[in-house]
Amino acid sequence: MKRKAERGGRYRRERGVSQEELAHLAEIDRTYISSLERCQYAASIEVVDRLAKALGVQAADLLVQISP
């Protein structure tokens, strides 16, 4: 799960989007974005879909396991 959260944070940073901006775009609380990136919570499918749309990627891109 940690690698999946890292992927979302990586996409966000690559696009130069702050957690606050992403939260606004995805209509999710900023503290929740932070918690997801720190692997404190697991995102629901709805949240993954919102984040993907806000980042301009497919939801599957956020869910694919990346190599260590």
PDB file of N, CA and C in Angstrom:
ATOM      1  N   MET A   1       0.823  -1.199   0.000  1.00  0.00           N
ATOM      2  CA  MET A   1       0.000   0.000   0.000  1.00  0.00           C
ATOM      3  C   MET A   1       0.863   1.257   0.000  1.00  0.00           C
ATOM      4  N   LYS A   2       2.003   1.208   0.667  1.00  0.00           N
ATOM      5  CA  LYS A   2       2.833   2.390   0.757  1.00  0.00           C
ATOM      6  C   LYS A   2       3.268   2.879  -0.622  1.00  0.00           C
ATOM      7  N   ARG A   3       3.650   1.975  -1.486  1.00  0.00           N
ATOM      8  CA  ARG A   3       4.100   2.368  -2.821  1.00  0.00           C
ATOM      9  C   ARG A   3       2.976   3.050  -3.607  1.00  0.00           C
ATOM     10  N   LYS A   4       1.747   2.621  -3.398  1.00  0.00           N
ATOM     11  CA  LYS A   4       0.622   3.251  -4.092  1.00  0.00           C
ATOM     12  C   LYS A   4       0.450   4.692  -3.620  1.00  0.00           C
ATOM     13  N   ALA A   5       0.598   4.906  -2.326  1.00  0.00           N
ATOM     14  CA  ALA A   5       0.496   6.270  -1.802  1.00  0.00           C
ATOM     15  C   ALA A   5       1.645   7.127  -2.327  1.00  0.00           C
ATOM     16  N   GLU A   6       2.824   6.543  -2.430  1.00  0.00           N
ATOM     17  CA  GLU A   6       3.973   7.273  -2.975  1.00  0.00           C
ATOM     18  C   GLU A   6       3.712   7.686  -4.418  1.00  0.00           C
ATOM     19  N   ARG A   7       3.054   6.826  -5.160  1.00  0.00           N
ATOM     20  CA  ARG A   7       2.757   7.129  -6.554  1.00  0.00           C
ATOM     21  C   ARG A   7       1.871   8.368  -6.659  1.00  0.00           C
ATOM     22  N   GLY A   8       0.825   8.447  -5.842  1.00  0.00           N
ATOM     23  CA  GLY A   8      -0.048   9.615  -5.872  1.00  0.00           C
ATOM     24  C   GLY A   8       0.706  10.886  -5.537  1.00  0.00           C
ATOM     25  N   GLY A   9       1.563  10.825  -4.528  1.00  0.00           N
ATOM     26  CA  GLY A   9       2.372  11.980  -4.162  1.00  0.00           C
ATOM     27  C   GLY A   9       3.341  12.357  -5.273  1.00  0.00           C
ATOM     28  N   ARG A  10       3.891  11.365  -5.941  1.00  0.00           N
ATOM     29  CA  ARG A  10       4.821  11.637  -7.046  1.00  0.00           C
ATOM     30  C   ARG A  10       4.113  12.356  -8.192  1.00  0.00           C
ATOM     31  N   TYR A  11       2.936  11.860  -8.574  1.00  0.00           N
ATOM     32  CA  TYR A  11       2.174  12.531  -9.639  1.00  0.00           C
ATOM     33  C   TYR A  11       1.868  13.975  -9.243  1.00  0.00           C
ATOM     34  N   ARG A  12       1.516  14.183  -7.993  1.00  0.00           N
ATOM     35  CA  ARG A  12       1.176  15.522  -7.520  1.00  0.00           C
ATOM     36  C   ARG A  12       2.390  16.449  -7.616  1.00  0.00           C
ATOM     37  N   ARG A  13       3.519  15.980  -7.124  1.00  0.00           N
ATOM     38  CA  ARG A  13       4.741  16.799  -7.156  1.00  0.00           C
ATOM     39  C   ARG A  13       5.216  17.043  -8.585  1.00  0.00           C
ATOM     40  N   GLU A  14       5.135  16.040  -9.462  1.00  0.00           N
ATOM     41  CA  GLU A  14       5.545  16.206 -10.863  1.00  0.00           C
ATOM     42  C   GLU A  14       4.744  17.308 -11.553  1.00  0.00           C
ATOM     43  N   ARG A  15       3.511  17.463 -11.156  1.00  0.00           N
ATOM     44  CA  ARG A  15       2.647  18.476 -11.762  1.00  0.00           C
ATOM     45  C   ARG A  15       2.744  19.821 -11.056  1.00  0.00           C
ATOM     46  N   GLY A  16       3.555  19.879 -10.017  1.00  0.00           N
ATOM     47  CA  GLY A  16       3.737  21.134  -9.297  1.00  0.00           C
ATOM     48  C   GLY A  16       2.498  21.561  -8.533  1.00  0.00           C
ATOM     49  N   VAL A  17       1.730  20.585  -8.067  1.00  0.00           N
ATOM     50  CA  VAL A  17       0.480  20.862  -7.359  1.00  0.00           C
ATOM     51  C   VAL A  17       0.706  20.632  -5.869  1.00  0.00           C
ATOM     52  N   SER A  18       0.299  21.577  -5.063  1.00  0.00           N
ATOM     53  CA  SER A  18       0.412  21.412  -3.610  1.00  0.00           C
ATOM     54  C   SER A  18      -0.709  20.494  -3.116  1.00  0.00           C
ATOM     55  N   GLN A  19      -0.550  20.012  -1.906  1.00  0.00           N
ATOM     56  CA  GLN A  19      -1.615  19.203  -1.313  1.00  0.00           C
ATOM     57  C   GLN A  19      -2.900  20.008  -1.209  1.00  0.00           C
ATOM     58  N   GLU A  20      -2.766  21.276  -0.877  1.00  0.00           N
ATOM     59  CA  GLU A  20      -3.945  22.138  -0.752  1.00  0.00           C
ATOM     60  C   GLU A  20      -4.657  22.305  -2.096  1.00  0.00           C
ATOM     61  N   GLU A  21      -3.884  22.522  -3.163  1.00  0.00           N
ATOM     62  CA  GLU A  21      -4.481  22.659  -4.498  1.00  0.00           C
ATOM     63  C   GLU A  21      -5.170  21.371  -4.930  1.00  0.00           C
ATOM     64  N   LEU A  22      -4.506  20.239  -4.694  1.00  0.00           N
ATOM     65  CA  LEU A  22      -5.092  18.952  -5.054  1.00  0.00           C
ATOM     66  C   LEU A  22      -6.370  18.713  -4.266  1.00  0.00           C
ATOM     67  N   ALA A  23      -6.340  19.037  -2.998  1.00  0.00           N
ATOM     68  CA  ALA A  23      -7.532  18.874  -2.165  1.00  0.00           C
ATOM     69  C   ALA A  23      -8.696  19.689  -2.723  1.00  0.00           C
ATOM     70  N   HIS A  24      -8.421  20.918  -3.131  1.00  0.00           N
ATOM     71  CA  HIS A  24      -9.463  21.769  -3.707  1.00  0.00           C
ATOM     72  C   HIS A  24      -9.991  21.166  -5.015  1.00  0.00           C
ATOM     73  N   LEU A  25      -9.084  20.756  -5.894  1.00  0.00           N
ATOM     74  CA  LEU A  25      -9.485  20.192  -7.184  1.00  0.00           C
ATOM     75  C   LEU A  25     -10.298  18.904  -7.031  1.00  0.00           C
ATOM     76  N   ALA A  26      -9.911  18.082  -6.057  1.00  0.00           N
ATOM     77  CA  ALA A  26     -10.575  16.796  -5.859  1.00  0.00           C
ATOM     78  C   ALA A  26     -11.721  16.863  -4.853  1.00  0.00           C
ATOM     79  N   GLU A  27     -11.920  18.047  -4.261  1.00  0.00           N
ATOM     80  CA  GLU A  27     -12.960  18.248  -3.250  1.00  0.00           C
ATOM     81  C   GLU A  27     -12.776  17.274  -2.082  1.00  0.00           C
ATOM     82  N   ILE A  28     -11.531  17.229  -1.596  1.00  0.00           N
ATOM     83  CA  ILE A  28     -11.146  16.376  -0.470  1.00  0.00           C
ATOM     84  C   ILE A  28     -10.374  17.265   0.508  1.00  0.00           C
ATOM     85  N   ASP A  29     -10.495  17.002   1.783  1.00  0.00           N
ATOM     86  CA  ASP A  29      -9.790  17.794   2.780  1.00  0.00           C
ATOM     87  C   ASP A  29      -8.274  17.640   2.625  1.00  0.00           C
ATOM     88  N   ARG A  30      -7.532  18.735   2.780  1.00  0.00           N
ATOM     89  CA  ARG A  30      -6.080  18.703   2.617  1.00  0.00           C
ATOM     90  C   ARG A  30      -5.420  17.759   3.603  1.00  0.00           C
ATOM     91  N   THR A  31      -5.930  17.708   4.817  1.00  0.00           N
ATOM     92  CA  THR A  31      -5.318  16.819   5.810  1.00  0.00           C
ATOM     93  C   THR A  31      -5.501  15.352   5.419  1.00  0.00           C
ATOM     94  N   TYR A  32      -6.565  15.058   4.699  1.00  0.00           N
ATOM     95  CA  TYR A  32      -6.794  13.684   4.226  1.00  0.00           C
ATOM     96  C   TYR A  32      -5.770  13.334   3.143  1.00  0.00           C
ATOM     97  N   ILE A  33      -5.477  14.291   2.245  1.00  0.00           N
ATOM     98  CA  ILE A  33      -4.449  14.085   1.218  1.00  0.00           C
ATOM     99  C   ILE A  33      -3.123  13.778   1.908  1.00  0.00           C
ATOM    100  N   SER A  34      -2.774  14.565   2.896  1.00  0.00           N
ATOM    101  CA  SER A  34      -1.537  14.361   3.635  1.00  0.00           C
ATOM    102  C   SER A  34      -1.511  12.980   4.284  1.00  0.00           C
ATOM    103  N   SER A  35      -2.601  12.588   4.890  1.00  0.00           N
ATOM    104  CA  SER A  35      -2.677  11.282   5.544  1.00  0.00           C
ATOM    105  C   SER A  35      -2.547  10.145   4.540  1.00  0.00           C
ATOM    106  N   LEU A  36      -3.139  10.307   3.372  1.00  0.00           N
ATOM    107  CA  LEU A  36      -3.010   9.282   2.329  1.00  0.00           C
ATOM    108  C   LEU A  36      -1.561   9.138   1.895  1.00  0.00           C
ATOM    109  N   GLU A  37      -0.891  10.253   1.688  1.00  0.00           N
ATOM    110  CA  GLU A  37       0.493  10.217   1.233  1.00  0.00           C
ATOM    111  C   GLU A  37       1.426   9.649   2.303  1.00  0.00           C
ATOM    112  N   ARG A  38       1.028   9.748   3.565  1.00  0.00           N
ATOM    113  CA  ARG A  38       1.825   9.182   4.658  1.00  0.00           C
ATOM    114  C   ARG A  38       1.349   7.782   5.035  1.00  0.00           C
ATOM    115  N   CYS A  39       0.429   7.236   4.234  1.00  0.00           N
ATOM    116  CA  CYS A  39      -0.091   5.864   4.402  1.00  0.00           C
ATOM    117  C   CYS A  39      -0.815   5.656   5.728  1.00  0.00           C
ATOM    118  N   GLN A  40      -1.458   6.702   6.228  1.00  0.00           N
ATOM    119  CA  GLN A  40      -2.231   6.561   7.462  1.00  0.00           C
ATOM    120  C   GLN A  40      -3.634   6.045   7.181  1.00  0.00           C
ATOM    121  N   TYR A  41      -4.113   6.260   5.964  1.00  0.00           N
ATOM    122  CA  TYR A  41      -5.435   5.800   5.555  1.00  0.00           C
ATOM    123  C   TYR A  41      -5.336   5.153   4.186  1.00  0.00           C
ATOM    124  N   ALA A  42      -6.295   4.296   3.900  1.00  0.00           N
ATOM    125  CA  ALA A  42      -6.435   3.731   2.560  1.00  0.00           C
ATOM    126  C   ALA A  42      -7.575   4.483   1.875  1.00  0.00           C
ATOM    127  N   ALA A  43      -7.368   4.855   0.633  1.00  0.00           N
ATOM    128  CA  ALA A  43      -8.374   5.620  -0.102  1.00  0.00           C
ATOM    129  C   ALA A  43      -9.457   4.700  -0.664  1.00  0.00           C
ATOM    130  N   SER A  44     -10.681   5.177  -0.633  1.00  0.00           N
ATOM    131  CA  SER A  44     -11.772   4.446  -1.272  1.00  0.00           C
ATOM    132  C   SER A  44     -11.652   4.609  -2.788  1.00  0.00           C
ATOM    133  N   ILE A  45     -12.369   3.798  -3.516  1.00  0.00           N
ATOM    134  CA  ILE A  45     -12.369   3.887  -4.981  1.00  0.00           C
ATOM    135  C   ILE A  45     -12.826   5.282  -5.415  1.00  0.00           C
ATOM    136  N   GLU A  46     -13.813   5.838  -4.730  1.00  0.00           N
ATOM    137  CA  GLU A  46     -14.311   7.174  -5.070  1.00  0.00           C
ATOM    138  C   GLU A  46     -13.207   8.222  -4.911  1.00  0.00           C
ATOM    139  N   VAL A  47     -12.458   8.132  -3.834  1.00  0.00           N
ATOM    140  CA  VAL A  47     -11.374   9.081  -3.587  1.00  0.00           C
ATOM    141  C   VAL A  47     -10.274   8.910  -4.634  1.00  0.00           C
ATOM    142  N   VAL A  48      -9.922   7.672  -4.949  1.00  0.00           N
ATOM    143  CA  VAL A  48      -8.908   7.418  -5.989  1.00  0.00           C
ATOM    144  C   VAL A  48      -9.357   8.026  -7.304  1.00  0.00           C
ATOM    145  N   ASP A  49     -10.621   7.869  -7.641  1.00  0.00           N
ATOM    146  CA  ASP A  49     -11.155   8.432  -8.884  1.00  0.00           C
ATOM    147  C   ASP A  49     -11.081   9.962  -8.879  1.00  0.00           C
ATOM    148  N   ARG A  50     -11.433  10.585  -7.780  1.00  0.00           N
ATOM    149  CA  ARG A  50     -11.356  12.052  -7.677  1.00  0.00           C
ATOM    150  C   ARG A  50      -9.923  12.551  -7.812  1.00  0.00           C
ATOM    151  N   LEU A  51      -9.005  11.868  -7.132  1.00  0.00           N
ATOM    152  CA  LEU A  51      -7.599  12.265  -7.211  1.00  0.00           C
ATOM    153  C   LEU A  51      -7.057  12.101  -8.627  1.00  0.00           C
ATOM    154  N   ALA A  52      -7.397  10.999  -9.255  1.00  0.00           N
ATOM    155  CA  ALA A  52      -6.932  10.750 -10.623  1.00  0.00           C
ATOM    156  C   ALA A  52      -7.429  11.838 -11.568  1.00  0.00           C
ATOM    157  N   LYS A  53      -8.698  12.172 -11.484  1.00  0.00           N
ATOM    158  CA  LYS A  53      -9.248  13.225 -12.349  1.00  0.00           C
ATOM    159  C   LYS A  53      -8.549  14.560 -12.089  1.00  0.00           C
ATOM    160  N   ALA A  54      -8.315  14.868 -10.835  1.00  0.00           N
ATOM    161  CA  ALA A  54      -7.662  16.135 -10.486  1.00  0.00           C
ATOM    162  C   ALA A  54      -6.219  16.174 -10.984  1.00  0.00           C
ATOM    163  N   LEU A  55      -5.564  15.013 -11.040  1.00  0.00           N
ATOM    164  CA  LEU A  55      -4.179  14.937 -11.489  1.00  0.00           C
ATOM    165  C   LEU A  55      -4.050  14.703 -12.997  1.00  0.00           C
ATOM    166  N   GLY A  56      -5.177  14.422 -13.646  1.00  0.00           N
ATOM    167  CA  GLY A  56      -5.145  14.193 -15.089  1.00  0.00           C
ATOM    168  C   GLY A  56      -4.571  12.841 -15.475  1.00  0.00           C
ATOM    169  N   VAL A  57      -4.790  11.839 -14.622  1.00  0.00           N
ATOM    170  CA  VAL A  57      -4.333  10.479 -14.912  1.00  0.00           C
ATOM    171  C   VAL A  57      -5.516   9.523 -14.758  1.00  0.00           C
ATOM    172  N   GLN A  58      -5.308   8.285 -15.163  1.00  0.00           N
ATOM    173  CA  GLN A  58      -6.326   7.257 -14.969  1.00  0.00           C
ATOM    174  C   GLN A  58      -6.248   6.750 -13.528  1.00  0.00           C
ATOM    175  N   ALA A  59      -7.383   6.368 -12.970  1.00  0.00           N
ATOM    176  CA  ALA A  59      -7.395   5.835 -11.603  1.00  0.00           C
ATOM    177  C   ALA A  59      -6.469   4.626 -11.505  1.00  0.00           C
ATOM    178  N   ALA A  60      -6.425   3.810 -12.533  1.00  0.00           N
ATOM    179  CA  ALA A  60      -5.558   2.622 -12.530  1.00  0.00           C
ATOM    180  C   ALA A  60      -4.095   3.009 -12.352  1.00  0.00           C
ATOM    181  N   ASP A  61      -3.704   4.181 -12.866  1.00  0.00           N
ATOM    182  CA  ASP A  61      -2.317   4.630 -12.719  1.00  0.00           C
ATOM    183  C   ASP A  61      -1.943   4.806 -11.248  1.00  0.00           C
ATOM    184  N   LEU A  62      -2.907   5.184 -10.442  1.00  0.00           N
ATOM    185  CA  LEU A  62      -2.649   5.377  -9.008  1.00  0.00           C
ATOM    186  C   LEU A  62      -2.674   4.062  -8.240  1.00  0.00           C
ATOM    187  N   LEU A  63      -3.276   3.031  -8.831  1.00  0.00           N
ATOM    188  CA  LEU A  63      -3.433   1.756  -8.140  1.00  0.00           C
ATOM    189  C   LEU A  63      -2.386   0.703  -8.512  1.00  0.00           C
ATOM    190  N   VAL A  64      -1.703   0.904  -9.620  1.00  0.00           N
ATOM    191  CA  VAL A  64      -0.716  -0.076 -10.065  1.00  0.00           C
ATOM    192  C   VAL A  64       0.458  -0.114  -9.105  1.00  0.00           C
ATOM    193  N   GLN A  65       0.844  -1.304  -8.706  1.00  0.00           N
ATOM    194  CA  GLN A  65       2.004  -1.465  -7.808  1.00  0.00           C
ATOM    195  C   GLN A  65       3.276  -1.110  -8.566  1.00  0.00           C
ATOM    196  N   ILE A  66       4.119  -0.300  -7.965  1.00  0.00           N
ATOM    197  CA  ILE A  66       5.387   0.045  -8.591  1.00  0.00           C
ATOM    198  C   ILE A  66       6.505  -0.786  -7.980  1.00  0.00           C
ATOM    199  N   SER A  67       7.539  -1.008  -8.726  1.00  0.00           N
ATOM    200  CA  SER A  67       8.665  -1.823  -8.259  1.00  0.00           C
ATOM    201  C   SER A  67       9.445  -1.101  -7.174  1.00  0.00           C
ATOM    202  N   PRO A  68      10.002  -1.863  -6.243  1.00  0.00           N
ATOM    203  CA  PRO A  68      10.819  -1.238  -5.178  1.00  0.00           C
ATOM    204  C   PRO A  68      12.076  -0.619  -5.730  1.00  0.00           C
TER     205      PRO A  68
END
